[in-house]
Coordinates of C-alpha atoms in Angstrom, one line a residue:
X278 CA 0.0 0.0 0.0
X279 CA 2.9 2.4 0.9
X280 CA 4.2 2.2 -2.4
X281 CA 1.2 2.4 -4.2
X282 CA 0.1 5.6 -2.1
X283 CA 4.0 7.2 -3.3
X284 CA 4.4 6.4 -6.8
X285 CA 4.3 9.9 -7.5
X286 CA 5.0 13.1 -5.6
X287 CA 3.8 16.6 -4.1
X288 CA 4.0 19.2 -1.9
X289 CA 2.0 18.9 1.3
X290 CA -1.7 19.1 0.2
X291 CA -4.3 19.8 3.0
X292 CA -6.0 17.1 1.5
X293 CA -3.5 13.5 1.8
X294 CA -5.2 11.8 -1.1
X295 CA -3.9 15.1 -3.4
X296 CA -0.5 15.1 -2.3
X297 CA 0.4 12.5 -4.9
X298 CA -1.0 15.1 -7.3
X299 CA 0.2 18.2 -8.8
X300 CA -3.3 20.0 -8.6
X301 CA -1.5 23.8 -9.6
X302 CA -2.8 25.1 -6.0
X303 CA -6.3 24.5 -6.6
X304 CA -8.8 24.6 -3.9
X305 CA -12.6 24.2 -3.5
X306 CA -14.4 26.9 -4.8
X307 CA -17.2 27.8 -2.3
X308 CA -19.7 29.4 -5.9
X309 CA -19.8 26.5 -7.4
X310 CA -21.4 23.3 -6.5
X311 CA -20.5 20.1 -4.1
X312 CA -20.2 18.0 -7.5
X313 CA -18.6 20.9 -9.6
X314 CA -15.9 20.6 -7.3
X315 CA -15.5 17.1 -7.0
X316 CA -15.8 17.3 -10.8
X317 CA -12.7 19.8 -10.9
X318 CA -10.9 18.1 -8.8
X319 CA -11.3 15.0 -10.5
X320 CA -10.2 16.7 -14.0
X321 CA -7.3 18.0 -12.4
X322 CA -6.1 14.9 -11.2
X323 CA -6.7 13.2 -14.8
X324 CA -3.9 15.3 -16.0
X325 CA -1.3 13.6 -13.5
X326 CA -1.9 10.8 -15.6
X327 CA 0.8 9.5 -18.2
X328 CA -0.8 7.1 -19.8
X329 CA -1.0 7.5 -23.8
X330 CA -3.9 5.6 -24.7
X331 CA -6.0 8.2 -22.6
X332 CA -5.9 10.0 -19.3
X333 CA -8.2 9.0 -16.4
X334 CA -9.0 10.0 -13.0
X335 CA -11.4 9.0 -10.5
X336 CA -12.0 10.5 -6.8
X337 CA -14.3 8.6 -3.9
X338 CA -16.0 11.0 -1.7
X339 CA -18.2 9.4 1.3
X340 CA -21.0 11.8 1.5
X341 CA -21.3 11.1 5.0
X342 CA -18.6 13.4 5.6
X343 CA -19.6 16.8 4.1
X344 CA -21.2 18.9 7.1
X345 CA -24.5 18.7 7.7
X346 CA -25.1 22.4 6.3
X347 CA -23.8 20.9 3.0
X348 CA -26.2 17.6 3.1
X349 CA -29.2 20.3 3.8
X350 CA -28.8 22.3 1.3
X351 CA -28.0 19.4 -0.9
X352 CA -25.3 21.4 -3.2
X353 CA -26.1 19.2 -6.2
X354 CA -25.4 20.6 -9.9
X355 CA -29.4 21.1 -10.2
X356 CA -29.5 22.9 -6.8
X357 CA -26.6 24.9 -6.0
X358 CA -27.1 27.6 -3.5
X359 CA -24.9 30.2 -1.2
X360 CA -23.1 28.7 1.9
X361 CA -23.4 30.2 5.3
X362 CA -19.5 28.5 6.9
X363 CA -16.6 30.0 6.0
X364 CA -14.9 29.5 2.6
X365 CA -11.9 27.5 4.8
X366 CA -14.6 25.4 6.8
X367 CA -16.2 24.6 3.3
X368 CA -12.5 23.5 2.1
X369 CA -11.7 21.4 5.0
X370 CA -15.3 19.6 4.5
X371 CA -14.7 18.8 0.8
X372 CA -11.3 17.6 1.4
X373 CA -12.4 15.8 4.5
X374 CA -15.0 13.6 2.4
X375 CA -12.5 12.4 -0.2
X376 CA -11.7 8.8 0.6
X377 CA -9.9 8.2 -2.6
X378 CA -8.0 9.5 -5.6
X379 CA -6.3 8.5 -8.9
X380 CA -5.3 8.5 -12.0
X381 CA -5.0 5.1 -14.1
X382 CA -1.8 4.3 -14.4
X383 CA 1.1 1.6 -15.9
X384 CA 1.9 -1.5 -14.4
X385 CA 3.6 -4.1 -17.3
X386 CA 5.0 -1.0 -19.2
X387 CA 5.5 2.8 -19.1
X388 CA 2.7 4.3 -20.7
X389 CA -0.5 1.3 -20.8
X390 CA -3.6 2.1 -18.9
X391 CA -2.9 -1.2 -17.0
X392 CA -4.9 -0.2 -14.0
X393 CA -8.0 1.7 -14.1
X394 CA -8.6 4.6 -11.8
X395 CA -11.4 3.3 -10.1
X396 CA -9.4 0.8 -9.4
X397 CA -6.9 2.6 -8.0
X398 CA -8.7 4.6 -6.2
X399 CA -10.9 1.3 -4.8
X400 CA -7.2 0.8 -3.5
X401 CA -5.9 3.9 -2.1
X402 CA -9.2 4.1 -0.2
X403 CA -8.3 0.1 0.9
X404 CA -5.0 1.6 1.6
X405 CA -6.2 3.6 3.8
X406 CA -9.1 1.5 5.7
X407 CA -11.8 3.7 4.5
X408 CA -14.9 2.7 4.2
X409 CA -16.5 2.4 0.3
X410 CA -20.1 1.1 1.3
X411 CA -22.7 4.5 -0.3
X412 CA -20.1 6.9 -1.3
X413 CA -20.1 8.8 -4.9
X414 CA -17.7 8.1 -7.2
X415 CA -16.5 11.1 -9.8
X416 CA -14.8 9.7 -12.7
X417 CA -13.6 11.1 -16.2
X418 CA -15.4 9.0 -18.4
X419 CA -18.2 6.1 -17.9
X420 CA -16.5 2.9 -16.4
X421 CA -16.4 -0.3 -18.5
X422 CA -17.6 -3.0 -17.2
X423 CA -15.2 -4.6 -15.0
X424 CA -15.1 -1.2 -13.5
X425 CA -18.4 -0.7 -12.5
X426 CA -19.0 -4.2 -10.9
X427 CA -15.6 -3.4 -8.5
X428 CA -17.6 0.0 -7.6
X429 CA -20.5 -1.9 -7.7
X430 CA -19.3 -4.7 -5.2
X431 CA -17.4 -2.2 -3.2
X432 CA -20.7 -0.4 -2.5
X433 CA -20.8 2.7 -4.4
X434 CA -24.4 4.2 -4.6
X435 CA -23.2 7.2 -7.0
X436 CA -21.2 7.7 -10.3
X437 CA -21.0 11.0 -11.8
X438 CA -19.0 10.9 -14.8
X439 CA -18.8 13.7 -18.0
X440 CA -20.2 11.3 -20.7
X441 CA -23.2 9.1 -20.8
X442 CA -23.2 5.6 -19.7
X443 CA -23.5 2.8 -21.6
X444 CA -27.5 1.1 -21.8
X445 CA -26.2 -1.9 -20.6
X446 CA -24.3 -0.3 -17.4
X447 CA -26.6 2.0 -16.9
X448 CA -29.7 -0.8 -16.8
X449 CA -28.0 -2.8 -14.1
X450 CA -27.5 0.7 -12.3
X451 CA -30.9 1.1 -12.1
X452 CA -31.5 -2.6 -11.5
X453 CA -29.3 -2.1 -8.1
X454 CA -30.3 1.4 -7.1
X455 CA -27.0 3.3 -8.3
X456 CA -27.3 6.5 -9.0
X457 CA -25.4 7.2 -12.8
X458 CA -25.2 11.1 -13.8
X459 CA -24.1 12.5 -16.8
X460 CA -22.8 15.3 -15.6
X461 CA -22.7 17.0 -19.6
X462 CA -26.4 17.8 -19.0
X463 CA -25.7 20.2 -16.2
X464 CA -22.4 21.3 -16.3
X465 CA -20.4 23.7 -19.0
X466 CA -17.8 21.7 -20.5
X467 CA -16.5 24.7 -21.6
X468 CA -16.7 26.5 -18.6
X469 CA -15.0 24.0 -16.8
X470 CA -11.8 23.6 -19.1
X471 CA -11.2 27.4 -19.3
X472 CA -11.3 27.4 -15.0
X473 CA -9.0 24.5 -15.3
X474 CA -6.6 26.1 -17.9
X475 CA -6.8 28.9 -15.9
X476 CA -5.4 27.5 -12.8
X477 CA -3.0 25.8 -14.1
X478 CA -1.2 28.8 -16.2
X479 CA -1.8 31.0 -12.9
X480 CA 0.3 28.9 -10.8
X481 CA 3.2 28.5 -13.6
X482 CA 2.3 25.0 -15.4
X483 CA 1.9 26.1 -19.1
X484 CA 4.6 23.0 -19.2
X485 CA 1.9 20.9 -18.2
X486 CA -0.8 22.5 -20.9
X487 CA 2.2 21.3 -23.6
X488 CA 2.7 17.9 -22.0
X489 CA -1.1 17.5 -22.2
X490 CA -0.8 18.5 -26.2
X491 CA 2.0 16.4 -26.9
X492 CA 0.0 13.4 -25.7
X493 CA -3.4 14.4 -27.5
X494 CA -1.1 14.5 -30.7
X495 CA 0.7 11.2 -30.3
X496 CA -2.7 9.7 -29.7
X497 CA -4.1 11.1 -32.8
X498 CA -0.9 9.6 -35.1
X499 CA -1.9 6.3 -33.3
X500 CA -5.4 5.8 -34.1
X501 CA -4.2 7.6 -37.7
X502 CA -1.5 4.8 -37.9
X503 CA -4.0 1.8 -37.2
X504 CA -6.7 3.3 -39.6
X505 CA -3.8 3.4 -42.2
X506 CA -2.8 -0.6 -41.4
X507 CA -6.4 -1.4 -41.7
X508 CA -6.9 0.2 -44.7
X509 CA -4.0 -1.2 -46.5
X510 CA -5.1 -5.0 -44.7
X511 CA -8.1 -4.5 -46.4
X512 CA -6.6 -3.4 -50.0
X513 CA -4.5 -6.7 -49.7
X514 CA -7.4 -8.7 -49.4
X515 CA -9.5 -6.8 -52.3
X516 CA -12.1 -5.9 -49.6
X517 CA -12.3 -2.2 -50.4
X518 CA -11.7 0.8 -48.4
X519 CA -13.3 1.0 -44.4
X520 CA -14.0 3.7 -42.8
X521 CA -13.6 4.3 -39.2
X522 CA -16.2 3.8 -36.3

């Protein structure tokens, strides 16, 4: 667990499942919404990860934990309203209910999505002896399958990710009482990527903006590169031209 919980390094977050994470001196932002923030949080960690065939991140939060001003007002994306605690109290709350955080990340090589974020985070939170049974789970994109049944068996009531689910996921959701919100109905995705490129170039990590690029364009020449081989498959076998799902 140690090891897992130090593969990578910070400075000394208030929040101990971010100080794995470079998250450019971001803190809860007491105008926007509980899940906003979470959300935020979650995209910020996504960018720790160095895995080329996409970046994920996924953070646990147990509910339970938020103060019971939060839980009354019920700061969800449909219902966000003014806070009556101090901006720091609010911080300290939202930090207090995460339970676990991560990015997926390589195991048999150095770039390979070889373990999912939820899973890693379903392990940091392990790590740690916190408990998983009813919490929410923010993640980047929907889970596939494997995924969900470890949030599913590990208790997780809520998933709020920034895509849709898939029918098939999301029927068994509904079949087990989890919660699955697409987050891209009540959020700006616009909005939200110009806070978080803004936060990152105020606290000096326009290197981190180019790293991010670099790995959008070596993604692109990948899926360019198999589309070519397939294509020229195809020609070899007379089957005509395909075009790409």
């Amino acid at each position: 667990c140690d090891r897992w919980l130090s593969m990578t390094s910070s400075s000394l977050h208030p929040c101990t499942h971010l100080r794995r994470f470079n998250m450019h001196g971001w803190h809860p932002n007491e105008a926007l919404s509980t899940d906003e923030n979470y959300l935020d949080m979650m995209m910020l960690i996504t960018r720790n990860s160095t895995c080329r065939q996409g970046c994920m991140g996924c953070v646990l939060v147990d509910t339970s934990r938020l103060t019971s001003n939060e839980q009354i007002v019920s700061r969800s994306l449909e219902h966000a309203s003014s806070l009556e605690e101090s901006p720091n109290d609010y911080q300290k709350s939202m930090y207090n209910a995460v339970i676990g955080a991560a990015t997926n990340t390589p195991l048999f090589s150095d770039f390979d999505s070889d373990v999912h974020a939820e899973i890693g985070a379903l392990g940091v939170a392990a790590c740690k002896g916190n408990q998983t049974e009813a919490c929410t789970a923010y993640i980047t994109m929907p889970p596939c399958k494997r995924c969900f049944a470890a949030l599913f068996v590990s208790g997780v009531k809520r998933i709020v990710t920034l895509q849709p689910s898939h029918d098939s996921i999301m029927s068994v959701a509904r079949k087990h009482g989890i919660e699955m919100v697409d987050a891209s109905k009540m959020i700006s995705k616009e909005e939200q990527q110009l806070r978080i490129s803004k936060i990152i170039r105020d606290s000096g990590g326009d290197k981190d903006l180019s790293l991010l690029s670099d790995i959008t364009e070596h993604r692109k020449r990948k899926r360019e590169e198999k589309l070519l081989r397939k294509e020229k498959a195809m020609l070899k076998n007379k089957k005509g031209p395909i075009t790409e799902c």
